[in-house]
Every structure is written in structure tokens, then in C-alpha cells.
PDB file of N, CA and C in Angstrom:
ATOM      1  N   MET I   1      99.713 132.720  90.142  1.00 60.00           N
ATOM      2  CA  MET I   1     100.740 133.279  91.399  1.00 60.00           C
ATOM      3  C   MET I   1     101.187 132.378  92.153  1.00 60.00           C
ATOM      4  N   ALA I   2     102.221 132.204  92.577  1.00 74.00           N
ATOM      5  CA  ALA I   2     103.085 131.180  93.166  1.00 74.00           C
ATOM      6  C   ALA I   2     102.697 131.711  94.792  1.00 74.00           C
ATOM      7  N   THR I   3     102.645 130.427  95.362  1.00 81.00           N
ATOM      8  CA  THR I   3     101.805 130.797  96.925  1.00 81.00           C
ATOM      9  C   THR I   3     103.620 130.938  97.669  1.00 81.00           C
ATOM     10  N   LEU I   4     103.236 131.810  98.570  1.00 94.00           N
ATOM     11  CA  LEU I   4     104.617 131.871  99.532  1.00 94.00           C
ATOM     12  C   LEU I   4     104.204 130.741 100.822  1.00 94.00           C
ATOM     13  N   THR I   5     105.621 130.582 101.305  1.00 97.00           N
ATOM     14  CA  THR I   5     105.476 129.309 102.681  1.00 97.00           C
ATOM     15  C   THR I   5     106.328 130.329 103.837  1.00 97.00           C
ATOM     16  N   VAL I   6     105.510 130.223 104.840  1.00 98.00           N
ATOM     17  CA  VAL I   6     105.808 130.877 106.129  1.00 98.00           C
ATOM     18  C   VAL I   6     106.021 129.875 107.316  1.00 98.00           C
ATOM     19  N   TYR I   7     107.359 129.750 107.521  1.00 98.00           N
ATOM     20  CA  TYR I   7     107.427 128.886 108.768  1.00 98.00           C
ATOM     21  C   TYR I   7     107.353 129.466 110.012  1.00 98.00           C
ATOM     22  N   THR I   8     106.773 129.035 111.015  1.00 98.00           N
ATOM     23  CA  THR I   8     105.839 129.665 112.166  1.00 98.00           C
ATOM     24  C   THR I   8     106.716 128.659 113.519  1.00 98.00           C
ATOM     25  N   LEU I   9     106.281 129.346 114.477  1.00 97.00           N
ATOM     26  CA  LEU I   9     106.255 128.545 115.537  1.00 97.00           C
ATOM     27  C   LEU I   9     104.814 129.384 116.470  1.00 97.00           C
ATOM     28  N   PRO I  10     104.326 128.493 117.064  1.00 96.00           N
ATOM     29  CA  PRO I  10     102.863 128.915 117.895  1.00 96.00           C
ATOM     30  C   PRO I  10     103.504 130.306 118.878  1.00 96.00           C
ATOM     31  N   HIS I  11     102.599 131.002 119.278  1.00 96.00           N
ATOM     32  CA  HIS I  11     102.591 131.840 119.994  1.00 96.00           C
ATOM     33  C   HIS I  11     103.931 132.734 119.663  1.00 96.00           C
ATOM     34  N   CYS I  12     104.335 132.837 118.367  1.00 97.00           N
ATOM     35  CA  CYS I  12     105.184 133.775 118.056  1.00 97.00           C
ATOM     36  C   CYS I  12     104.526 135.066 117.526  1.00 97.00           C
ATOM     37  N   LEU I  13     105.339 136.191 118.108  1.00 98.00           N
ATOM     38  CA  LEU I  13     104.357 137.551 117.846  1.00 98.00           C
ATOM     39  C   LEU I  13     104.580 138.243 116.695  1.00 98.00           C
ATOM     40  N   ASP I  14     106.165 137.526 116.109  1.00 98.00           N
ATOM     41  CA  ASP I  14     106.425 138.307 114.833  1.00 98.00           C
ATOM     42  C   ASP I  14     105.862 137.455 113.601  1.00 98.00           C
ATOM     43  N   CYS I  15     105.720 135.828 114.048  1.00 98.00           N
ATOM     44  CA  CYS I  15     104.961 134.908 113.096  1.00 98.00           C
ATOM     45  C   CYS I  15     103.373 135.763 113.018  1.00 98.00           C
ATOM     46  N   GLY I  16     102.762 135.938 113.812  1.00 98.00           N
ATOM     47  CA  GLY I  16     101.392 136.612 113.905  1.00 98.00           C
ATOM     48  C   GLY I  16     101.416 137.669 112.926  1.00 98.00           C
ATOM     49  N   ALA I  17     102.441 138.695 112.880  1.00 98.00           N
ATOM     50  CA  ALA I  17     102.681 140.041 112.170  1.00 98.00           C
ATOM     51  C   ALA I  17     102.794 139.596 110.688  1.00 98.00           C
ATOM     52  N   VAL I  18     103.696 138.742 110.388  1.00 98.00           N
ATOM     53  CA  VAL I  18     104.136 138.278 109.304  1.00 98.00           C
ATOM     54  C   VAL I  18     102.518 137.602 108.669  1.00 98.00           C
ATOM     55  N   LYS I  19     102.160 137.045 109.133  1.00 98.00           N
ATOM     56  CA  LYS I  19     100.598 136.366 108.599  1.00 98.00           C
ATOM     57  C   LYS I  19      99.247 137.329 108.562  1.00 98.00           C
ATOM     58  N   ASN I  20      99.509 138.471 109.235  1.00 98.00           N
ATOM     59  CA  ASN I  20      98.497 139.576 109.169  1.00 98.00           C
ATOM     60  C   ASN I  20      98.857 140.711 108.103  1.00 98.00           C
ATOM     61  N   LEU I  21     100.281 140.854 108.114  1.00 98.00           N
ATOM     62  CA  LEU I  21     100.572 141.645 106.615  1.00 98.00           C
ATOM     63  C   LEU I  21     100.649 141.073 105.504  1.00 98.00           C
ATOM     64  N   LEU I  22     100.285 139.369 105.428  1.00 97.00           N
ATOM     65  CA  LEU I  22     100.162 138.690 104.118  1.00 97.00           C
ATOM     66  C   LEU I  22      98.499 139.082 103.419  1.00 97.00           C
ATOM     67  N   ARG I  23      98.104 138.656 104.811  1.00 97.00           N
ATOM     68  CA  ARG I  23      96.578 138.405 104.786  1.00 97.00           C
ATOM     69  C   ARG I  23      95.903 139.840 104.198  1.00 97.00           C
ATOM     70  N   GLY I  24      96.395 140.798 104.899  1.00 97.00           N
ATOM     71  CA  GLY I  24      95.934 142.366 104.613  1.00 97.00           C
ATOM     72  C   GLY I  24      96.341 142.529 103.215  1.00 97.00           C
ATOM     73  N   ALA I  25      97.214 141.956 102.516  1.00 96.00           N
ATOM     74  CA  ALA I  25      97.959 142.376 101.325  1.00 96.00           C
ATOM     75  C   ALA I  25      97.189 141.160 100.599  1.00 96.00           C
ATOM     76  N   ASP I  26      96.179 140.591 100.957  1.00 95.00           N
ATOM     77  CA  ASP I  26      95.613 139.573 100.031  1.00 95.00           C
ATOM     78  C   ASP I  26      96.662 138.578  99.068  1.00 95.00           C
ATOM     79  N   VAL I  27      97.430 138.272 100.037  1.00 95.00           N
ATOM     80  CA  VAL I  27      98.700 136.850  99.538  1.00 95.00           C
ATOM     81  C   VAL I  27      98.139 135.884  99.861  1.00 95.00           C
ATOM     82  N   ALA I  28      98.126 134.848  99.144  1.00 94.00           N
ATOM     83  CA  ALA I  28      97.942 133.407  99.818  1.00 94.00           C
ATOM     84  C   ALA I  28      99.057 132.845 100.126  1.00 94.00           C
ATOM     85  N   PHE I  29      99.414 132.201 101.255  1.00 96.00           N
ATOM     86  CA  PHE I  29     100.571 131.537 101.993  1.00 96.00           C
ATOM     87  C   PHE I  29     100.063 130.468 102.605  1.00 96.00           C
ATOM     88  N   ARG I  30     101.049 129.375 102.187  1.00 96.00           N
ATOM     89  CA  ARG I  30     101.161 128.151 103.184  1.00 96.00           C
ATOM     90  C   ARG I  30     101.770 128.101 104.878  1.00 96.00           C
ATOM     91  N   GLU I  31     101.229 128.033 105.676  1.00 97.00           N
ATOM     92  CA  GLU I  31     101.825 128.423 106.943  1.00 97.00           C
ATOM     93  C   GLU I  31     102.412 126.735 107.647  1.00 97.00           C
ATOM     94  N   VAL I  32     103.739 126.716 108.009  1.00 96.00           N
ATOM     95  CA  VAL I  32     104.525 125.379 108.354  1.00 96.00           C
ATOM     96  C   VAL I  32     104.635 125.449 109.899  1.00 96.00           C
ATOM     97  N   ASP I  33     104.352 125.113 110.650  1.00 97.00           N
ATOM     98  CA  ASP I  33     104.411 125.204 112.039  1.00 97.00           C
ATOM     99  C   ASP I  33     105.641 124.194 112.323  1.00 97.00           C
ATOM    100  N   ILE I  34     106.650 124.916 112.464  1.00 96.00           N
ATOM    101  CA  ILE I  34     108.227 123.911 112.811  1.00 96.00           C
ATOM    102  C   ILE I  34     108.657 122.997 114.111  1.00 96.00           C
ATOM    103  N   SER I  35     107.462 123.491 114.673  1.00 96.00           N
ATOM    104  CA  SER I  35     107.280 122.679 116.206  1.00 96.00           C
ATOM    105  C   SER I  35     106.713 121.454 116.173  1.00 96.00           C
ATOM    106  N   ARG I  36     106.222 121.210 114.712  1.00 92.00           N
ATOM    107  CA  ARG I  36     105.972 119.822 114.443  1.00 92.00           C
ATOM    108  C   ARG I  36     106.684 118.830 113.511  1.00 92.00           C
ATOM    109  N   VAL I  37     107.905 119.730 112.994  1.00 92.00           N
ATOM    110  CA  VAL I  37     108.558 119.142 112.011  1.00 92.00           C
ATOM    111  C   VAL I  37     110.236 118.655 112.794  1.00 92.00           C
ATOM    112  N   PRO I  38     110.457 117.291 113.143  1.00 94.00           N
ATOM    113  CA  PRO I  38     111.860 117.552 113.689  1.00 94.00           C
ATOM    114  C   PRO I  38     113.155 118.460 113.010  1.00 94.00           C
ATOM    115  N   ARG I  39     114.263 118.666 113.437  1.00 95.00           N
ATOM    116  CA  ARG I  39     115.337 119.342 113.320  1.00 95.00           C
ATOM    117  C   ARG I  39     114.786 120.199 112.192  1.00 95.00           C
ATOM    118  N   SER I  40     114.078 120.908 112.461  1.00 94.00           N
ATOM    119  CA  SER I  40     113.289 121.706 111.236  1.00 94.00           C
ATOM    120  C   SER I  40     114.418 123.011 111.217  1.00 94.00           C
ATOM    121  N   ARG I  41     114.693 123.291 112.398  1.00 94.00           N
ATOM    122  CA  ARG I  41     115.581 124.610 112.786  1.00 94.00           C
ATOM    123  C   ARG I  41     116.929 124.519 112.042  1.00 94.00           C
ATOM    124  N   ASP I  42     117.579 123.533 111.758  1.00 95.00           N
ATOM    125  CA  ASP I  42     118.623 123.023 111.108  1.00 95.00           C
ATOM    126  C   ASP I  42     118.136 123.095 109.735  1.00 95.00           C
ATOM    127  N   ALA I  43     117.239 122.676 109.045  1.00 94.00           N
ATOM    128  CA  ALA I  43     117.132 122.778 107.757  1.00 94.00           C
ATOM    129  C   ALA I  43     116.873 123.893 107.285  1.00 94.00           C
ATOM    130  N   LEU I  44     116.278 124.930 108.043  1.00 95.00           N
ATOM    131  CA  LEU I  44     115.828 126.353 107.789  1.00 95.00           C
ATOM    132  C   LEU I  44     117.209 127.251 107.895  1.00 95.00           C
ATOM    133  N   GLU I  45     117.920 126.637 108.873  1.00 95.00           N
ATOM    134  CA  GLU I  45     119.380 127.412 108.741  1.00 95.00           C
ATOM    135  C   GLU I  45     120.392 127.254 107.788  1.00 95.00           C
ATOM    136  N   MET I  46     120.133 125.895 106.912  1.00 94.00           N
ATOM    137  CA  MET I  46     120.529 125.549 105.726  1.00 94.00           C
ATOM    138  C   MET I  46     120.217 126.428 104.583  1.00 94.00           C
ATOM    139  N   LEU I  47     118.914 126.763 104.351  1.00 94.00           N
ATOM    140  CA  LEU I  47     118.624 127.345 103.594  1.00 94.00           C
ATOM    141  C   LEU I  47     118.634 129.293 103.350  1.00 94.00           C
ATOM    142  N   SER I  48     118.414 129.277 104.600  1.00 96.00           N
ATOM    143  CA  SER I  48     118.461 130.877 105.091  1.00 96.00           C
ATOM    144  C   SER I  48     119.654 131.378 105.632  1.00 96.00           C
ATOM    145  N   GLY I  49     120.181 130.752 106.210  1.00 96.00           N
ATOM    146  CA  GLY I  49     121.351 131.297 107.181  1.00 96.00           C
ATOM    147  C   GLY I  49     120.849 131.556 108.754  1.00 96.00           C
ATOM    148  N   LEU I  50     119.741 131.308 108.799  1.00 96.00           N
ATOM    149  CA  LEU I  50     118.772 131.885 110.204  1.00 96.00           C
ATOM    150  C   LEU I  50     118.334 130.411 110.607  1.00 96.00           C
ATOM    151  N   ARG I  51     118.075 130.689 111.819  1.00 94.00           N
ATOM    152  CA  ARG I  51     117.362 129.686 112.542  1.00 94.00           C
ATOM    153  C   ARG I  51     116.183 130.188 113.447  1.00 94.00           C
ATOM    154  N   SER I  52     115.825 131.466 113.227  1.00 96.00           N
ATOM    155  CA  SER I  52     114.722 132.044 114.140  1.00 96.00           C
ATOM    156  C   SER I  52     113.620 132.099 112.807  1.00 96.00           C
ATOM    157  N   VAL I  53     112.491 132.329 113.596  1.00 97.00           N
ATOM    158  CA  VAL I  53     111.296 132.369 112.607  1.00 97.00           C
ATOM    159  C   VAL I  53     110.709 133.429 112.783  1.00 97.00           C
ATOM    160  N   PRO I  54     109.589 134.144 111.960  1.00 98.00           N
ATOM    161  CA  PRO I  54     109.053 133.512 110.921  1.00 98.00           C
ATOM    162  C   PRO I  54     110.296 133.689 109.954  1.00 98.00           C
ATOM    163  N   GLN I  55     110.134 132.734 109.033  1.00 98.00           N
ATOM    164  CA  GLN I  55     110.818 133.129 107.654  1.00 98.00           C
ATOM    165  C   GLN I  55     109.778 132.382 106.416  1.00 98.00           C
ATOM    166  N   VAL I  56     110.288 133.526 105.577  1.00 98.00           N
ATOM    167  CA  VAL I  56     109.239 133.506 104.186  1.00 98.00           C
ATOM    168  C   VAL I  56     110.113 133.224 103.048  1.00 98.00           C
ATOM    169  N   PHE I  57     109.670 131.945 102.453  1.00 97.00           N
ATOM    170  CA  PHE I  57     110.028 131.683 101.104  1.00 97.00           C
ATOM    171  C   PHE I  57     109.153 131.809  99.686  1.00 97.00           C
ATOM    172  N   ILE I  58     109.573 131.922  98.667  1.00 95.00           N
ATOM    173  CA  ILE I  58     108.862 131.463  97.646  1.00 95.00           C
ATOM    174  C   ILE I  58     109.504 130.702  96.707  1.00 95.00           C
ATOM    175  N   GLY I  59     108.796 129.149  96.947  1.00 89.00           N
ATOM    176  CA  GLY I  59     109.909 127.919  96.374  1.00 89.00           C
ATOM    177  C   GLY I  59     111.038 128.150  97.200  1.00 89.00           C
ATOM    178  N   SER I  60     112.142 127.837  96.639  1.00 88.00           N
ATOM    179  CA  SER I  60     113.373 128.128  97.376  1.00 88.00           C
ATOM    180  C   SER I  60     113.963 129.272  97.862  1.00 88.00           C
ATOM    181  N   ARG I  61     113.214 130.069  97.176  1.00 92.00           N
ATOM    182  CA  ARG I  61     113.849 131.581  97.353  1.00 92.00           C
ATOM    183  C   ARG I  61     113.310 132.278  98.729  1.00 92.00           C
ATOM    184  N   PHE I  62     114.557 132.129  99.872  1.00 96.00           N
ATOM    185  CA  PHE I  62     114.119 133.557 100.805  1.00 96.00           C
ATOM    186  C   PHE I  62     113.815 134.580 100.899  1.00 96.00           C
ATOM    187  N   LEU I  63     112.953 135.014 101.459  1.00 96.00           N
ATOM    188  CA  LEU I  63     112.461 136.343 100.786  1.00 96.00           C
ATOM    189  C   LEU I  63     112.934 137.292 102.313  1.00 96.00           C
ATOM    190  N   GLY I  64     112.444 136.698 103.557  1.00 97.00           N
ATOM    191  CA  GLY I  64     112.648 137.221 104.723  1.00 97.00           C
ATOM    192  C   GLY I  64     112.044 136.956 105.640  1.00 97.00           C
ATOM    193  N   GLN I  65     112.429 138.227 106.779  1.00 97.00           N
ATOM    194  CA  GLN I  65     111.539 137.934 107.905  1.00 97.00           C
ATOM    195  C   GLN I  65     110.462 139.362 108.199  1.00 97.00           C
ATOM    196  N   VAL I  66     110.149 139.433 109.047  1.00 97.00           N
ATOM    197  CA  VAL I  66     109.148 140.542 109.924  1.00 97.00           C
ATOM    198  C   VAL I  66     109.744 141.853 108.571  1.00 97.00           C
ATOM    199  N   SER I  67     110.556 142.316 108.769  1.00 97.00           N
ATOM    200  CA  SER I  67     110.752 143.681 108.283  1.00 97.00           C
ATOM    201  C   SER I  67     110.930 143.696 106.997  1.00 97.00           C
ATOM    202  N   GLU I  68     111.402 142.495 106.332  1.00 97.00           N
ATOM    203  CA  GLU I  68     111.282 142.689 104.962  1.00 97.00           C
ATOM    204  C   GLU I  68     109.961 142.335 104.016  1.00 97.00           C
ATOM    205  N   ILE I  69     109.131 141.621 104.999  1.00 98.00           N
ATOM    206  CA  ILE I  69     107.842 141.370 104.428  1.00 98.00           C
ATOM    207  C   ILE I  69     107.035 142.833 104.693  1.00 98.00           C
ATOM    208  N   ARG I  70     107.240 143.208 105.763  1.00 98.00           N
ATOM    209  CA  ARG I  70     106.588 144.762 105.681  1.00 98.00           C
ATOM    210  C   ARG I  70     106.811 145.483 104.530  1.00 98.00           C
ATOM    211  N   TYR I  71     108.074 145.586 104.698  1.00 97.00           N
ATOM    212  CA  TYR I  71     108.727 146.590 103.178  1.00 97.00           C
ATOM    213  C   TYR I  71     107.991 146.042 101.650  1.00 97.00           C
ATOM    214  N   LEU I  72     108.034 144.617 101.742  1.00 97.00           N
ATOM    215  CA  LEU I  72     107.483 144.399 100.406  1.00 97.00           C
ATOM    216  C   LEU I  72     105.962 144.650 100.216  1.00 97.00           C
ATOM    217  N   VAL I  73     104.831 144.293 101.400  1.00 97.00           N
ATOM    218  CA  VAL I  73     103.702 144.731 101.333  1.00 97.00           C
ATOM    219  C   VAL I  73     103.335 146.336 101.018  1.00 97.00           C
ATOM    220  N   GLU I  74     104.165 147.192 102.402  1.00 97.00           N
ATOM    221  CA  GLU I  74     103.592 148.367 102.305  1.00 97.00           C
ATOM    222  C   GLU I  74     104.266 149.096 101.030  1.00 97.00           C
ATOM    223  N   SER I  75     105.445 148.635 100.319  1.00 96.00           N
ATOM    224  CA  SER I  75     105.940 149.329  98.962  1.00 96.00           C
ATOM    225  C   SER I  75     105.134 148.647  97.864  1.00 96.00           C
ATOM    226  N   GLY I  76     104.024 147.673  98.452  1.00 95.00           N
ATOM    227  CA  GLY I  76     103.103 146.974  97.155  1.00 95.00           C
ATOM    228  C   GLY I  76     103.992 146.026  96.499  1.00 95.00           C
ATOM    229  N   LYS I  77     105.154 145.887  96.426  1.00 96.00           N
ATOM    230  CA  LYS I  77     105.882 145.090  95.531  1.00 96.00           C
ATOM    231  C   LYS I  77     105.703 143.381  96.379  1.00 96.00           C
ATOM    232  N   ILE I  78     105.313 143.043  96.795  1.00 95.00           N
ATOM    233  CA  ILE I  78     104.843 141.811  97.534  1.00 95.00           C
ATOM    234  C   ILE I  78     104.051 140.901  96.039  1.00 95.00           C
ATOM    235  N   LYS I  79     103.342 141.590  95.791  1.00 91.00           N
ATOM    236  CA  LYS I  79     102.536 141.043  94.946  1.00 91.00           C
ATOM    237  C   LYS I  79     103.206 140.774  93.477  1.00 91.00           C
ATOM    238  N   ASP I  80     103.850 142.043  92.942  1.00 92.00           N
ATOM    239  CA  ASP I  80     105.373 141.567  91.786  1.00 92.00           C
ATOM    240  C   ASP I  80     105.809 140.671  91.950  1.00 92.00           C
ATOM    241  N   VAL I  81     106.432 140.180  93.237  1.00 92.00           N
ATOM    242  CA  VAL I  81     107.342 139.210  93.578  1.00 92.00           C
ATOM    243  C   VAL I  81     106.775 137.763  93.313  1.00 92.00           C
ATOM    244  N   VAL I  82     105.519 137.717  93.831  1.00 90.00           N
ATOM    245  CA  VAL I  82     104.689 136.445  93.793  1.00 90.00           C
ATOM    246  C   VAL I  82     104.467 136.113  92.468  1.00 90.00           C
ATOM    247  N   GLU I  83     103.922 137.098  91.595  1.00 88.00           N
ATOM    248  CA  GLU I  83     103.409 136.981  90.649  1.00 88.00           C
ATOM    249  C   GLU I  83     105.146 136.894  89.487  1.00 88.00           C
ATOM    250  N   GLN I  84     106.045 137.133  89.429  1.00 87.00           N
ATOM    251  CA  GLN I  84     107.058 136.999  88.869  1.00 87.00           C
ATOM    252  C   GLN I  84     107.816 135.734  88.991  1.00 87.00           C
ATOM    253  N   ARG I  85     107.645 135.045  90.497  1.00 77.00           N
ATOM    254  CA  ARG I  85     108.055 133.900  91.180  1.00 77.00           C
ATOM    255  C   ARG I  85     107.387 132.499  90.008  1.00 77.00           C
ATOM    256  N   GLY I  86     105.664 132.850  90.049  1.00 59.00           N
ATOM    257  CA  GLY I  86     104.890 132.013  89.423  1.00 59.00           C
ATOM    258  C   GLY I  86     104.977 131.929  88.149  1.00 59.00           C
ATOM    259  N   ARG I  87     105.475 132.730  87.577  1.00 60.00           N
ATOM    260  CA  ARG I  87     105.787 132.714  85.847  1.00 60.00           C
ATOM    261  C   ARG I  87     106.782 131.916  85.463  1.00 60.00           C
ATOM    262  N   PRO I  88     106.596 130.897  84.170  1.00 55.00           N
ATOM    263  CA  PRO I  88     107.492 129.718  83.740  1.00 55.00           C
ATOM    264  C   PRO I  88     108.879 130.470  82.820  1.00 55.00           C
ATOM    265  N   HIS I  89     109.585 129.933  83.413  1.00 50.00           N
ATOM    266  CA  HIS I  89     110.604 130.482  82.625  1.00 50.00           C
ATOM    267  C   HIS I  89     110.856 130.056  81.298  1.00 50.00           C
TER     268      HIS I  89
END
């Protein structure tokens, strides 16, 4: 299974919601607090087109923010996305 990376900021309610959704679905993730990474918003914008957090990636693939992750978790598709991304090509 591939691991998701969640880019967050401290005290961000949406960031907490995404982390709770993933924990509730028993999906492993790595959290990166972008307040500790210089120019991180610029880098995120280059990758996803967005400067806001949270942002969830699997490898270099942008999965989305709160609403997209909520959909993937509630529909049960999150595990499939993680498992498929973790398979060798």
C-alpha cells in the first residue's frame, strides 16, 4: 500500500478534518507541516495549482483537499486508490 502525504498548517480545521477522515478509514499517511518549510506554498502551487491547505498527494499525484478526500473515504474508494498507486507498473 502506498502512503499518502498530507500537507498541513497548525490550527487548520480542514487539515484536522482530513487527518480524522484518513484515520477513521485506517489509511496511513505522512503529515508535512508546511509552516516549517520555506516557500512551501509556492511548491504546492506548482504541483496542484493551489496554495491552500490541506493538500493530499499519493506520490506526485494530487488527490485533493477536504471534499475530495471525504468523497473517497465515504465511497470506500480511498483504499483502492492507495492500493492501486502502490502496485508496481
